Each structure stands twice: as C-alpha cells, then as structure tokens.
Coordinates of C-alpha atoms and ligand atoms in Angstrom, one line a residue:
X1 CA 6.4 11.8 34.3
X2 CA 9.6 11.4 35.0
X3 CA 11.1 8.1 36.9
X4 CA 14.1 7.5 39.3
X5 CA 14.0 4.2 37.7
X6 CA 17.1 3.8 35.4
X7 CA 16.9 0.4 34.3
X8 CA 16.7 0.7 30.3
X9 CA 13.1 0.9 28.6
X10 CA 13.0 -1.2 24.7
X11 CA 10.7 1.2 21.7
X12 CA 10.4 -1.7 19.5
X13 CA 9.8 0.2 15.8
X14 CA 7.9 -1.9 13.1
X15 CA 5.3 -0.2 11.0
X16 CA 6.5 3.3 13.0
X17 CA 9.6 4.5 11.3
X18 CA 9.2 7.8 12.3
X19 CA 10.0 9.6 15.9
X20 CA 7.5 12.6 15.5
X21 CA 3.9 11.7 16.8
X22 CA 4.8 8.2 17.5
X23 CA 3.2 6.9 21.4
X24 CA 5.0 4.4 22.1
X25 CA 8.4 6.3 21.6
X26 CA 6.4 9.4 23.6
X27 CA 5.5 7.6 26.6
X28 CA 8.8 6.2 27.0
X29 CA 10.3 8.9 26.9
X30 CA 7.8 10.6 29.4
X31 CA 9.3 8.1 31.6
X32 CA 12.9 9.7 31.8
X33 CA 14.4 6.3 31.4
X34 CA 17.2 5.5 29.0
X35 CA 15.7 4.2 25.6
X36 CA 16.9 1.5 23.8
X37 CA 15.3 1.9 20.2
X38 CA 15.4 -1.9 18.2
X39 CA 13.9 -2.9 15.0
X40 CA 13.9 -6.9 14.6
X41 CA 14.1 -8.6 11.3
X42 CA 11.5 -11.1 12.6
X43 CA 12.2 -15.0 11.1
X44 CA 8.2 -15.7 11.7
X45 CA 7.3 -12.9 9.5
X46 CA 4.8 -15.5 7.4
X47 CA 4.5 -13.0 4.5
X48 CA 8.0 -12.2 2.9
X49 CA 8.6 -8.4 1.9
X50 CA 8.6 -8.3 -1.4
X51 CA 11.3 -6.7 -3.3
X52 CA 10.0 -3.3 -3.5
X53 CA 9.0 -3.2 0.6
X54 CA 12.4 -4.1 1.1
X55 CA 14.4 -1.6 -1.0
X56 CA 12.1 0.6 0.5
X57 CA 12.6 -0.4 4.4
X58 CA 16.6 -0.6 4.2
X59 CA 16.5 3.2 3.1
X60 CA 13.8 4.2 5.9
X61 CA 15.6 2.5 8.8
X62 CA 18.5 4.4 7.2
X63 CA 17.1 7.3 7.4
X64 CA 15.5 6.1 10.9
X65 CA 19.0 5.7 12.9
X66 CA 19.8 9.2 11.6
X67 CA 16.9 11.0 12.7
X68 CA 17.5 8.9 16.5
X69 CA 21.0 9.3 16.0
X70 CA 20.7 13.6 15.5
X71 CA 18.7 13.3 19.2
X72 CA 21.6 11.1 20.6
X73 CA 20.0 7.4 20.3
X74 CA 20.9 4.6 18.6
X75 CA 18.8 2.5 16.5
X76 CA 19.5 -1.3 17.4
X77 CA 19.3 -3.8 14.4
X78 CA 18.6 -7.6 15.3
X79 CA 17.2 -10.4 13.6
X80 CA 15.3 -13.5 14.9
X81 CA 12.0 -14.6 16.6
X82 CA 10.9 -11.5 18.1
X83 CA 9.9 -12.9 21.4
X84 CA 13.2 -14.9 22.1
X85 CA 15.3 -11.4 20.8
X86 CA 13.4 -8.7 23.3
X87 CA 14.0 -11.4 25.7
X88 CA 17.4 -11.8 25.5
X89 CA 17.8 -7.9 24.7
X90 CA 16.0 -7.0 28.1
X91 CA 18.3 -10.0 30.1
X92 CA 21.5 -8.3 28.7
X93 CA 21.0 -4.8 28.8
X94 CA 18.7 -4.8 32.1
X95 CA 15.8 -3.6 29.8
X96 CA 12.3 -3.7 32.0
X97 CA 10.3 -3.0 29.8
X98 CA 8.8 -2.8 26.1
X99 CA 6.9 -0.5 24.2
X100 CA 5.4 -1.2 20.9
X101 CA 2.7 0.2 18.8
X102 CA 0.4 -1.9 17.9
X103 CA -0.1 -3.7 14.1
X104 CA -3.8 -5.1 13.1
X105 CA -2.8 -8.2 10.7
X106 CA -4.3 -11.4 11.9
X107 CA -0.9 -13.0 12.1
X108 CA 0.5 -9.7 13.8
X109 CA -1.6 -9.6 16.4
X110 CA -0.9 -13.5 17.0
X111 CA 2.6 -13.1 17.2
X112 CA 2.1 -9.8 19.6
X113 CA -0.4 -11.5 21.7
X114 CA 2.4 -14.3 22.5
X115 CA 4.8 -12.4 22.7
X116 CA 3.4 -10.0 25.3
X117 CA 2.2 -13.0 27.0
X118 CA 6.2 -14.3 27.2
X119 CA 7.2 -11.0 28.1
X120 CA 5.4 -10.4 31.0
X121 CA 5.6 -14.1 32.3
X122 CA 9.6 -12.9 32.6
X123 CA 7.9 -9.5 34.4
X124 CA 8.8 -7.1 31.9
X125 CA 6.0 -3.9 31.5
X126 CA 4.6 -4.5 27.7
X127 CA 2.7 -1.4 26.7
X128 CA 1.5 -1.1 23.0
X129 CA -0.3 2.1 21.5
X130 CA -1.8 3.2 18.3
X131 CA 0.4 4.9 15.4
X132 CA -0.8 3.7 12.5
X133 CA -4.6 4.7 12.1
X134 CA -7.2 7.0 13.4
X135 CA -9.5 5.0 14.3
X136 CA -8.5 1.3 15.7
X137 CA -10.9 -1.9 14.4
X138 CA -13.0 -2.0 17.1
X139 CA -13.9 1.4 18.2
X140 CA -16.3 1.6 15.8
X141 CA -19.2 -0.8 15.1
X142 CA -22.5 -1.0 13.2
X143 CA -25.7 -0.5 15.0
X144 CA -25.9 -4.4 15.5
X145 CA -22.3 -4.7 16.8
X146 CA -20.9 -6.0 14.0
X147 CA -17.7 -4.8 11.4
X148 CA -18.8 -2.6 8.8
X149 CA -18.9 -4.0 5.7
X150 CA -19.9 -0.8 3.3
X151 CA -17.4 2.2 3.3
X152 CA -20.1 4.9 3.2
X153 CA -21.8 4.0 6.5
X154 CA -18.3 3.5 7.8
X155 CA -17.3 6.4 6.8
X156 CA -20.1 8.6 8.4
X157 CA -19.4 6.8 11.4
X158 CA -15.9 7.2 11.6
X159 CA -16.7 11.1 11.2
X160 CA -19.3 11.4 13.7
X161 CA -17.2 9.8 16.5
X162 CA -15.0 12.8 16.6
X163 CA -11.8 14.5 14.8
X164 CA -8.9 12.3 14.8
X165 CA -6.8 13.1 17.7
X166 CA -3.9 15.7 16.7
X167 CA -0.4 14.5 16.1
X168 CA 2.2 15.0 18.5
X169 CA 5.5 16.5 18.3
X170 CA 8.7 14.0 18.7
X171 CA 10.0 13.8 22.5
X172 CA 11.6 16.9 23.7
X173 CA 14.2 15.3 25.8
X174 CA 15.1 11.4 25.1
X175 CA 18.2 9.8 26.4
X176 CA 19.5 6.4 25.0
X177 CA 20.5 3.5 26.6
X178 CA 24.7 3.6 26.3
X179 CA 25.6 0.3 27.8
X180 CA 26.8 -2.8 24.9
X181 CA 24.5 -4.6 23.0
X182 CA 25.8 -7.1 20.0
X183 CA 23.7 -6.2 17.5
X184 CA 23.6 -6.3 13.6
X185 CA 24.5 -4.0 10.6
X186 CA 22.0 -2.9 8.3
X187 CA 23.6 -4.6 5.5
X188 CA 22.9 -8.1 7.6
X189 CA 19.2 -7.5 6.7
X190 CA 20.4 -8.4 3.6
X191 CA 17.0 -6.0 2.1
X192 CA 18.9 -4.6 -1.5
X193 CA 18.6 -6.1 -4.7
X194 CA 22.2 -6.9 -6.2
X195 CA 22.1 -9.4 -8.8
X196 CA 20.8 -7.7 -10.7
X197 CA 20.1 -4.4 -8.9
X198 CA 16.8 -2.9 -10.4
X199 CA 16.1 -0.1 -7.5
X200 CA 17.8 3.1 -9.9
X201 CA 14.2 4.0 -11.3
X202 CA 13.3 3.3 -7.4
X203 CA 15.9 5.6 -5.6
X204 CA 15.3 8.2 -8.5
X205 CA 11.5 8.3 -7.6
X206 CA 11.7 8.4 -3.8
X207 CA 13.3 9.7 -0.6
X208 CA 12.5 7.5 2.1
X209 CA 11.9 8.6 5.6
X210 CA 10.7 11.6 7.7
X211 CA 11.9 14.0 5.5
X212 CA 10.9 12.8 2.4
X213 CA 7.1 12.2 3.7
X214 CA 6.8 15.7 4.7
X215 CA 8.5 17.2 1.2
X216 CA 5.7 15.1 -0.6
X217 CA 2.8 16.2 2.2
X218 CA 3.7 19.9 1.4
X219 CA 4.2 20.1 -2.1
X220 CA 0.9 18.0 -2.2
X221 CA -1.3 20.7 0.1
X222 CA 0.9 23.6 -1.9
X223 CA 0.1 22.1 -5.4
X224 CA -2.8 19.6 -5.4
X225 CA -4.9 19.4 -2.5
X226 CA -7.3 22.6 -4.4
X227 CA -7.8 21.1 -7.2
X228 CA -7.6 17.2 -5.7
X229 CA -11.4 16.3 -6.6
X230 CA -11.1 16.9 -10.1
X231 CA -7.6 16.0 -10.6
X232 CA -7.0 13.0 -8.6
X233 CA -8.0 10.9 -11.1
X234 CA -5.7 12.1 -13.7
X235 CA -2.4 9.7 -14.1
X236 CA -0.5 12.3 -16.3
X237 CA -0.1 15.0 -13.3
X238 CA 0.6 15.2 -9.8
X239 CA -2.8 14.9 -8.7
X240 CA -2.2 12.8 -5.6
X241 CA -0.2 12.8 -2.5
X242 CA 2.1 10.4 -2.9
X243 CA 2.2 9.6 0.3
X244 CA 1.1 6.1 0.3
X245 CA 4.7 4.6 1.0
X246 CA 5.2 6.6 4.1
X247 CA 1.4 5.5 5.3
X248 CA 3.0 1.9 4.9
X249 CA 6.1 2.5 7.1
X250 CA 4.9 5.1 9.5
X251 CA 7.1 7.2 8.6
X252 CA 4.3 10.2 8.6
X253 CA 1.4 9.6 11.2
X254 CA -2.3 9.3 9.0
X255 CA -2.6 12.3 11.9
X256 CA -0.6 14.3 10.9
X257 CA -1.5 14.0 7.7
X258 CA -5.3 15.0 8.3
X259 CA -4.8 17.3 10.5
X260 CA -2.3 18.9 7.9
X261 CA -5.0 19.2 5.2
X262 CA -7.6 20.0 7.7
X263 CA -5.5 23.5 8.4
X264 CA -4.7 24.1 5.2
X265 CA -6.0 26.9 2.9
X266 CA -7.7 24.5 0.3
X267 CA -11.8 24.3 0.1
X268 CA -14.1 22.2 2.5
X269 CA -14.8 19.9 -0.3
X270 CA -11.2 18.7 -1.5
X271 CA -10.3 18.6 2.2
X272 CA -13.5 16.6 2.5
X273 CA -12.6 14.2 -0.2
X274 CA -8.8 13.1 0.6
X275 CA -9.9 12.8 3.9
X276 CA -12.7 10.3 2.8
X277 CA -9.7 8.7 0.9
X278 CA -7.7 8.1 3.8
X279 CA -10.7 6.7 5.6
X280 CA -10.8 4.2 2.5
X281 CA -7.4 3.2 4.2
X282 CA -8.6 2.8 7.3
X283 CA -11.8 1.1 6.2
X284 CA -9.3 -1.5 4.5
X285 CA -8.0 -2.2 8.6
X286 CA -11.0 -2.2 9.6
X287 CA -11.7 -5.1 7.1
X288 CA -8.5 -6.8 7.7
X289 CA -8.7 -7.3 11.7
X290 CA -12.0 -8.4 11.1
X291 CA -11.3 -10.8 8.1
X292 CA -7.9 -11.7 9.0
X293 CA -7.9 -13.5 6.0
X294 CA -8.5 -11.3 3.3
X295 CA -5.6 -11.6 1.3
X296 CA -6.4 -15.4 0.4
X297 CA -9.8 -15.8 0.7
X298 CA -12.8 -14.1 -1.2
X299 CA -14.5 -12.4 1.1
X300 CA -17.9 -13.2 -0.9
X301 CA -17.5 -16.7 -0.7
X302 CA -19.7 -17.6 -4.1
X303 CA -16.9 -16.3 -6.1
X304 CA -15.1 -19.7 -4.6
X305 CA -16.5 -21.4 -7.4
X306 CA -15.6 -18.6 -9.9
X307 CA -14.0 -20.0 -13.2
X308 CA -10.6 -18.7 -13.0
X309 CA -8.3 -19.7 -16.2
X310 CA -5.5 -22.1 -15.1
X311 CA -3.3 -19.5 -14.9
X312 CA -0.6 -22.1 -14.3
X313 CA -1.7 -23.6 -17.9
X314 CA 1.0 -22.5 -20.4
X315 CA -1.5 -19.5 -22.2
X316 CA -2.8 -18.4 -18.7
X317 CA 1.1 -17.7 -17.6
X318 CA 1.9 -16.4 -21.1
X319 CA -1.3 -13.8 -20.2
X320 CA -0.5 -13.6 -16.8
X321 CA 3.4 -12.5 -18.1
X322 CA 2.6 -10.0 -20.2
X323 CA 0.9 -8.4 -18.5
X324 CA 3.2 -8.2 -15.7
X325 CA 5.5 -6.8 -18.1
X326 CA 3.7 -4.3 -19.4
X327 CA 3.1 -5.7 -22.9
X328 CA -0.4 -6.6 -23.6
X329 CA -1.0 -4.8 -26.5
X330 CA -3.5 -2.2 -24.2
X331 CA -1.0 1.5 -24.1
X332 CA -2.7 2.3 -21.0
X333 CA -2.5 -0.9 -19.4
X334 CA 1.0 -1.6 -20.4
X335 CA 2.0 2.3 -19.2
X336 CA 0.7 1.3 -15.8
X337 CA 2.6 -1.8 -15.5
X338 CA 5.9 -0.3 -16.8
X339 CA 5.5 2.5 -14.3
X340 CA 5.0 0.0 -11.3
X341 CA 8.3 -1.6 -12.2
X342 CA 10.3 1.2 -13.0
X343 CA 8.7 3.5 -9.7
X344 CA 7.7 0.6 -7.5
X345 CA 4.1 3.2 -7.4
X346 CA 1.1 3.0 -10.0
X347 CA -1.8 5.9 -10.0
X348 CA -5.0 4.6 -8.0
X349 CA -7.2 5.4 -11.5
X350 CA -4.5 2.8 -13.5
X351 CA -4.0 0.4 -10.6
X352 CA -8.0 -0.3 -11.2
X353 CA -7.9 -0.3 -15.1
X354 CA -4.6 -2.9 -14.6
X355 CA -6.6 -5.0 -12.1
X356 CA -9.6 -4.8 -13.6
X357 CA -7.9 -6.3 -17.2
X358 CA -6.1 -8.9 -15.2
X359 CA -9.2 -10.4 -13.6
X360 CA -12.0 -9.3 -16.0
X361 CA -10.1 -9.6 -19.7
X362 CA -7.8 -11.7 -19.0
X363 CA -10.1 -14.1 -15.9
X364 CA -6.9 -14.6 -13.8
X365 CA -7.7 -14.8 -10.3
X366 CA -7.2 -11.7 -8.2
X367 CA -4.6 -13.3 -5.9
X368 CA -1.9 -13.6 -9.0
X369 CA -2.3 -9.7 -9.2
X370 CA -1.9 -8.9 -5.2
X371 CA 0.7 -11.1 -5.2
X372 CA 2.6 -9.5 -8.1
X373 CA 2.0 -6.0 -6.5
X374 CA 2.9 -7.2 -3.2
X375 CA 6.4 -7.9 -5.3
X376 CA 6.5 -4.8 -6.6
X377 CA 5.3 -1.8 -5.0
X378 CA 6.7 0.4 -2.6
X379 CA 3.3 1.0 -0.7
X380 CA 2.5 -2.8 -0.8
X381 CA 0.3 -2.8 2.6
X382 CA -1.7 -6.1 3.5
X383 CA -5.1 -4.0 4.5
X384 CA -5.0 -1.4 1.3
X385 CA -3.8 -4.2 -1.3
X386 CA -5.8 -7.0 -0.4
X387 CA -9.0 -5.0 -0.1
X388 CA -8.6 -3.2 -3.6
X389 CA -7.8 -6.2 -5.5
X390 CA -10.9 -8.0 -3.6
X391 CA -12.7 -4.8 -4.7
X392 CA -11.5 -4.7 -8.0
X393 CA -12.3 -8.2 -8.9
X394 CA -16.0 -7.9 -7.1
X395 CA -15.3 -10.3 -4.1
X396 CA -15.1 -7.9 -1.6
X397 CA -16.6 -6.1 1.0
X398 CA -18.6 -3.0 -1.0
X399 CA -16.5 -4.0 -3.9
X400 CA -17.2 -2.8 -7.7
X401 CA -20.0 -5.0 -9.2
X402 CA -18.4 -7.9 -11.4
X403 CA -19.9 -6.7 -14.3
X404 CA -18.8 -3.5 -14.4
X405 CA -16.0 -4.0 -17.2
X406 CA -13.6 -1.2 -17.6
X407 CA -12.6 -0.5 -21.4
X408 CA -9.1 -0.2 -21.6
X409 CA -9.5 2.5 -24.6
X410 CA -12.1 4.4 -23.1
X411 CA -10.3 4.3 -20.0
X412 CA -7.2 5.3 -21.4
X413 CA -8.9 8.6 -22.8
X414 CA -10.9 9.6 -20.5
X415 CA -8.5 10.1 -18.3
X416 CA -5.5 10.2 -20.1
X417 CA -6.7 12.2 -22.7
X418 CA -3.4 14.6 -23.9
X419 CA -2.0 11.2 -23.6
X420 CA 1.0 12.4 -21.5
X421 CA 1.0 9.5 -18.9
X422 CA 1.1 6.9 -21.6
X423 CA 3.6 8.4 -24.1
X424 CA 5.7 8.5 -20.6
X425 CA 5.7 5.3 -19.8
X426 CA 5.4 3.4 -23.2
X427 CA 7.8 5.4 -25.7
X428 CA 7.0 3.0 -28.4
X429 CA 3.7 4.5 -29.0
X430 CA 4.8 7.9 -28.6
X431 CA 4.6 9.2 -32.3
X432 CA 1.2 8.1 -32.4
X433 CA -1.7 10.3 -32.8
X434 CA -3.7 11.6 -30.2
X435 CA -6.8 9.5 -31.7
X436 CA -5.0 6.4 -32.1
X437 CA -2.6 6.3 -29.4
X438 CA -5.0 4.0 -26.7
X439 CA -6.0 2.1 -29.3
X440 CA -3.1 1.4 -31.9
X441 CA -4.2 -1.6 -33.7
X442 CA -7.2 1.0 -35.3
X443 CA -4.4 2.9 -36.6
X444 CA -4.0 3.3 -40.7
X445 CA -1.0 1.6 -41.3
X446 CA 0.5 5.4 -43.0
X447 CA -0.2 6.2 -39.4
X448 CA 1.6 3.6 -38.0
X449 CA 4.8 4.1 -40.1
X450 CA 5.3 7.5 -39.7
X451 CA 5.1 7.0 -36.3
X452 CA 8.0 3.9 -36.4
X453 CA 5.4 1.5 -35.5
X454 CA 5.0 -2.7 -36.6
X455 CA 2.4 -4.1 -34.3
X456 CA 3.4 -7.8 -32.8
X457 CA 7.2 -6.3 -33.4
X458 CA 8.2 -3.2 -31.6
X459 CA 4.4 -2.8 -30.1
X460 CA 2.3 -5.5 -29.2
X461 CA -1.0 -6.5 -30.3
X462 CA -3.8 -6.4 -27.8
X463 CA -3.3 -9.8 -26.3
X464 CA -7.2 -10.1 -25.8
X465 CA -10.0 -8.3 -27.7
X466 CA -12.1 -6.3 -25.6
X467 CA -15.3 -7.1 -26.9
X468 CA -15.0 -11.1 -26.5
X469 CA -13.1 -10.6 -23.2
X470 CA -15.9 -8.8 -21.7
X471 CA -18.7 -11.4 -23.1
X472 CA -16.3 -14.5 -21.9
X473 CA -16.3 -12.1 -18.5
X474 CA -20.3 -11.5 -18.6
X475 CA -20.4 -15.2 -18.7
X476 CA -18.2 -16.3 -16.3
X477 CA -20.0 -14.6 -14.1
X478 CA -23.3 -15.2 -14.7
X479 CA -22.1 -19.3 -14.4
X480 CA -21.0 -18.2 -11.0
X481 CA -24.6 -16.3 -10.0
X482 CA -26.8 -19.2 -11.8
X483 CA -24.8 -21.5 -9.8
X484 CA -25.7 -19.6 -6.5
X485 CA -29.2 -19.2 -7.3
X486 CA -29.7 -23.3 -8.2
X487 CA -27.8 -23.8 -4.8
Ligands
FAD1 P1 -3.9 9.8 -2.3 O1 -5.0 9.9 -3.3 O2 -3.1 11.0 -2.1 O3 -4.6 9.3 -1.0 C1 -4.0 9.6 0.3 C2 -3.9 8.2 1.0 O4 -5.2 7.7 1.2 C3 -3.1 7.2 0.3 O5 -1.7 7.3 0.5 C4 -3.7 5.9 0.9 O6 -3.1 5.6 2.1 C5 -5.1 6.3 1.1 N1 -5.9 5.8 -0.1 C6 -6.1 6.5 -1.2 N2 -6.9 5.8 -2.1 C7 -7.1 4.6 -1.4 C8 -7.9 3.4 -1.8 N3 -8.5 3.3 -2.9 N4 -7.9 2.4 -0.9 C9 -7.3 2.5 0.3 N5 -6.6 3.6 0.7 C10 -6.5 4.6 -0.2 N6 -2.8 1.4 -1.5 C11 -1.8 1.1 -0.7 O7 -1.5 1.9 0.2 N7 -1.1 -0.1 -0.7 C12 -1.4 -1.1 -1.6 O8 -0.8 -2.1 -1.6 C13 -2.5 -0.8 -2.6 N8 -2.8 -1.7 -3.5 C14 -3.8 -1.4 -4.4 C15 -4.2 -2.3 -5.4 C16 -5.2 -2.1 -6.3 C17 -5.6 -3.1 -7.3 C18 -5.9 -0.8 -6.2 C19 -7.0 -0.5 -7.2 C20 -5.6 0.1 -5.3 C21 -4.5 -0.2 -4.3 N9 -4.2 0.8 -3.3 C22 -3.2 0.5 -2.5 C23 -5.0 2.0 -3.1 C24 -4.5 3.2 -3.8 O9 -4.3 3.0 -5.2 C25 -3.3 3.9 -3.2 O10 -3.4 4.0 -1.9 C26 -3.0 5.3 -3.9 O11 -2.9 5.1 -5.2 C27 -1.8 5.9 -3.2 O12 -1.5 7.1 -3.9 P2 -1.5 8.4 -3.1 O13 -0.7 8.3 -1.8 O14 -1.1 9.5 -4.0 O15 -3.0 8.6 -2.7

C-alpha cells in the first residue's frame, strides 16, 4: 500500500542476504517509501565469526550491494552497537522506521528485544518478520505445550500444520533513500584473511550470494534430488545440495527451497526425504530458542560429569591437533578434515564419522569440535552445529546413543567404497589398493612400497586403535550411567 509518507524507511539485513522472498524488504517496499538498506557489523556480536563465516559474508554482502545496486539501492555498511547505529542512522537521514527479520539465538533475540524497545522509546515503527525458517519456535508445540525434544514427532507436526508458505518474488518497484549517510567500505569490516590468506581452496569451491544459491539449487533438483535417498550419503559424488551456506546467510529462502523440490519432477519419496532434512534444520531452531544455551551446555545434563580427556593436557592437544589437521592415521577421517580446511564444507556422512572419532576415539569433549567447525566452515550456523555435535556426542536432544561407536574403516568403505572421496582429499594414500586404502597400517609392506608409502613418515599411523578406543569409550560411559543410577 503505497504511502504519501516520504520520510526514509531502514531494511536492516543480517541473516537475509538476499532481496527475493525476503518480508521485511517486501513490506517496505509495499510502503512506497524510500529504502535505506544497512547491514551493521555489530560490536556486541558475543560469538566472533569465525574465519570461514567471514570470508564467506564479505563475498555475500558483495554480491548483496550488487544485486540492490542493479534495482537502484544502495547497501549501507556501518559498524557499532546496533541500537546506538539505527539510532543515529534514523536521526540523520529522517529514517522513521525499521524493518528487520527476525533471528532465534538466545543472545539475538536479547539484543533485538532491547533494541526494539530503544527504538520505539525514540517513536520509530520496528517491524520484524520471518525469513529464515518455515516454521518459527513457537508455532508449534507438543500436546503438553512444551518444545519438542524428538525430531520424528516434530517432524509429523511440522507437516500436518500446513505447507510452508510459498516464496515471494523480490519487490517490483523499490526506491532508495538518496540523501548522505557517512558510512563504511566493505574493506572496514576488515572480514578477509591476509596474513596468510588461506580462502583460494575457498573462492575456488564457492560463489557466494543469490546467484550462486540458485546455480547449486538447480543443478541439485537437475542432478541429485532423484536419486538423493540413496546417494546422499555418498561423500565421493554430488549427492547433496550444497546449499547449506546460503541457508546460513539467507541468501536463498528455506521456501524457496522446498517449494522448489516440491514442483520438481523427482519422486514423492526423495522429495519426502530432503524435505525431512531441511526440517532437521529447523528442528535444530526449534531446539536452540528453546535451549538458548545449546552450544555450551549438554543438553542431557548427566553427561556434565562425563570424563572428558584434559584436552588442554599436552597428549589431549597433540590428539585434539591432529585431528584438526587431518592427520590421525584414519584415511577417512583425515580426508574429511582436509576437505573442511581446504572447502570450508565437509559431507554430512563424514562430519558424523569426524565427530564421532573426536568425541568417542579420541574422548575430547564435543565443544572443542563445534568450536573448531565454528572456525572453519562456511555453513557454520549456531542452531545446525551445535545440535549435531550435541547429537553426535549423545548429549542431545534425540541424539545418537553414546554407544553407538562408528568404525572409522568400516565407515570409510561403506560409504566410500571406490574410494574416490578419500584418494581426493588425502593423495598420500592414493596408490593404495582398494582393500587397504581405509585401513593402511593392514597393508603388506610390498603393498605399501609400491604404493610410495612409510607409515609415521609420509602417512600417519592411526593415532588411536579402534578396538581399545571404543572399550576406553564403552567405559567412559558406563562410569557416567553407573554414576546416574547410584545418584
Ligand atoms: P542437504 O543434504 O542437501 O540438505 C539440505 C539442507 O538441509 C542443508 O543445507 C541443511 O540446511 C539441512 N540439513 C541437512 N542435514 C542436516 C542435519 N543433519 N541437521 C540439520 N540440518 C540439516 N549444518 C549446518 O548447516 N551448519 C553447521 O554448522 C553444521 N554443523 C554440523 C556438525 C556436525 C558434527 C554434523 C554431524 C552435522 C552438521 N551440520 C551442519 C548438518 C549437515 O551436515 C549439513 O547441514 C549438511 O552437510 C549440509 O550439506 P547440504 O547443504 O548438501 O545438505
């Protein structure tokens, strides 16, 4: 509806880089006013982006301010407390008003809360929306009223409260604010790596942005969605979407993204199942808003007392190193590390084997690996990381059972079988046979010489042995479930 009001209206992006089915930019717009489109580098952010999240943000706002820029808006850059900044933005440019979709952390919502409260004290209109999920914490509730807890039930309820609304195009007409406005370069954000600057394997892996969401999304329901089921658990082949970085940033709406399979040619039971992944996604909100604190804390509190190694012993950091360099001796493990550091990305079937060696071989607690991914990962997300790592290591909400100890080997070829992934990713095992390649230390050593190999010189040797690791494992956690039942 359009307004004769031509005082200027702020679309505050965060986790929304994207101007296609995005509300808050939408209802702006509907207003007719001039837009003034800002993104805030906000001081009280109290978990740093890691290095990954911010190679990847500096290209999305990039490609961001282009995509405004084609419909004649400017993206405004500007660092601070994000209160004090739309504050002084709206005092200087005659602003009225904010729009913001909303965010779901714990400390998020905190920070919106106040500063909707500060912003309306000045009489500013605040409206926030919903981008980022389709279906917000609270809409849906067990029979008793309370969070879910167990994806399945969660999952039938999610479906039987109705199809995900459909995604909406951009605005069709948009006019930006044209008045000054001191702002800041990109290159103030100071998000690139320099010294050194590790991002090549990075930029070679990725387009950031609008554009680059939807290549993946359509090669994916071209290529992979059909055969998704079966294959989606395969590391070696595009099985996947890929699409997990964009989810992160907004730059693709989860909408648009289930309406797009939903249309698409591929059979009612792989559209079934990557929908049901994408409600793991939102299952992993759902937990966060409700535990706010589930990147620290265990969200089954008996595994408090859990006997984690001192990982800041010397041997638990020599542990914890190698395997956050991909070098434990374990090809499939180690191929999954490498890959994470060269892509900033790691297949969902390795991500579990690599967490599940970190906190079941290895007994380091599961917040060294979610903080190392949250370091490293393009898709690094505070709902989707800390829930899997809580899930991996058995804390969690319907999490895998503690004892359920992946093999590394059988891992490895089970679902790396033609050994493709691993030969990718770790070259020094590449000459190796088929039958020895996920487990090289079995190898005769004629085996290992034709194929250039010296274990504990140019390949490691498994830092841990399976067998003792998963009795040590076994133990640890039946320590943990005698100590519950003598409590
Ligand atoms: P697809 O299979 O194509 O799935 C489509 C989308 O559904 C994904 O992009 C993602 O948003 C969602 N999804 C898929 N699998 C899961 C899952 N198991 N849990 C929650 N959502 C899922 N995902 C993140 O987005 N960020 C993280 O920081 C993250 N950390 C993880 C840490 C560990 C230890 C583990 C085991 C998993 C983690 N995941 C995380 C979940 C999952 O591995 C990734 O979402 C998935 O690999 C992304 O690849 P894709 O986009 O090709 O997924």
């Amino acid at each position: 509806m359009a307004s004769s009001n031509a005082s200027p209206l702020i679309v505050w992006f965060r986790n929304d880089l994207r101007i296609d089915d995005n509300p808050a930019l939408l209802a702006a717009a509907d207003t007719g006013r001039p837009l003034l489109p800002l993104y805030i580098r906000e001081d009280a952010d109290t978990r740093r982006l890691g290095g990954a999240l911010k190679w990847w943000l500096h290209r999305s706002l990039t490609a961001l301010a282009h995509d405004l820029r084609e419909r004649g808006l400017k993206l405004h850059l500007l660092g601070g407390d994000a209160a004090d900044t739309l504050a002084h933005v709206a005092r200087s440019t005659g602003a009225s008003g904010v729009h913001w979709n909303r965010r779901y952390s714990g400390d998020g919502i905190q920070r919106d809360t106040a500063v909707k409260t500060r912003l309306k004290a000045q009489g500013l209109e605040v409206e926030s929306f919903n981008s980022h999920l389709l279906y917000e914490p609270w809409t849906l509730k067990t029979g008793s009223g309370g969070p879910y807890r167990v994806f399945t039930p969660f999952s039938r309820a999610a479906r039987a409260s109705g199809m995900p609304d459909k995604p909406k195009p951009a605005p069709r007409m948009m006019h930006g604010y044209e008045g000054p406005l001191d702002d800041l370069s990109l290159e103030a954000f100071d998000l690139l790596p320099t010294k050194p600057d590790w991002s090549g394997g990075l930029q070679k892996a990725w387009k950031p942005g609008t554009d680059g969401a939807q290549q993946k999304l359509d090669r994916f329901l071209a290529e992979a969605l059909e055969n998704y089921p079966d294959k989606r658990d395969r590391p070696g082949i595009i099985g996947t979407s890929r699409l997990s970085p964009y989810l992160r940033f907004g730059e693709l709406s989860p909408r648009a993204i289930w309406h797009a399979a939903e249309v698409s040619s591929a059979s009612r039971d792989a559209v079934f199942k990557f929908h049901q992944e994408l409600l793991w996604r939102e299952f992993s909100y759902h937990l966060l808003y409700h535990y706010p604190d589930l990147c620290e804390a265990n969200h089954q509190p008996k595994f408090d007392a859990f006997p984690w190694r001192n990982h800041e012993g010397e041997e638990g950091a020599k542990l914890l190193r190698a395997w956050q360099k991909g070098s434990t001796g374990y090809p499939i493990v180690d191929a999954g590390m490498r890959e994470l550091w060269h892509t900033g990305w790691m297949h969902n079937r390795v991500r579990m084997i690599v967490g599940s060696f970190l906190v079941k071989h290895l007994l380091i607690d599961w917040r060294q690996g979610e903080e190392w991914f949250w370091d490293t990962l393009v898709d690094a997300d505070p709902a989707n990381n800390a829930a899997s790592w809580q899930w991996v290591a058995g804390s969690g909400a319907d999490a895998a059972p503690y004892f359920r100890i992946f093999n590394p080997v059988l891992q490895g070829e089970k679902f790396d079988g033609d050994g493709s992934y691993t030969r990718q990713w770790v070259p020094e095992v590449t000459k190796l046979p088929k039958k020895f390649l996920h487990k090289p230390w079995e190898a005769p050593t004629s085996a290992l010489s034709e194929a250039g190999i010296t274990l504990g010189e140019t390949y490691p040797r498994p830092i841990v042995d399976h067998r003792e690791a998963r009795e040590r494992a076994l133990d640890a956690f039946k320590s943990l479930s005698d100590a519950a039942n003598a409590a």
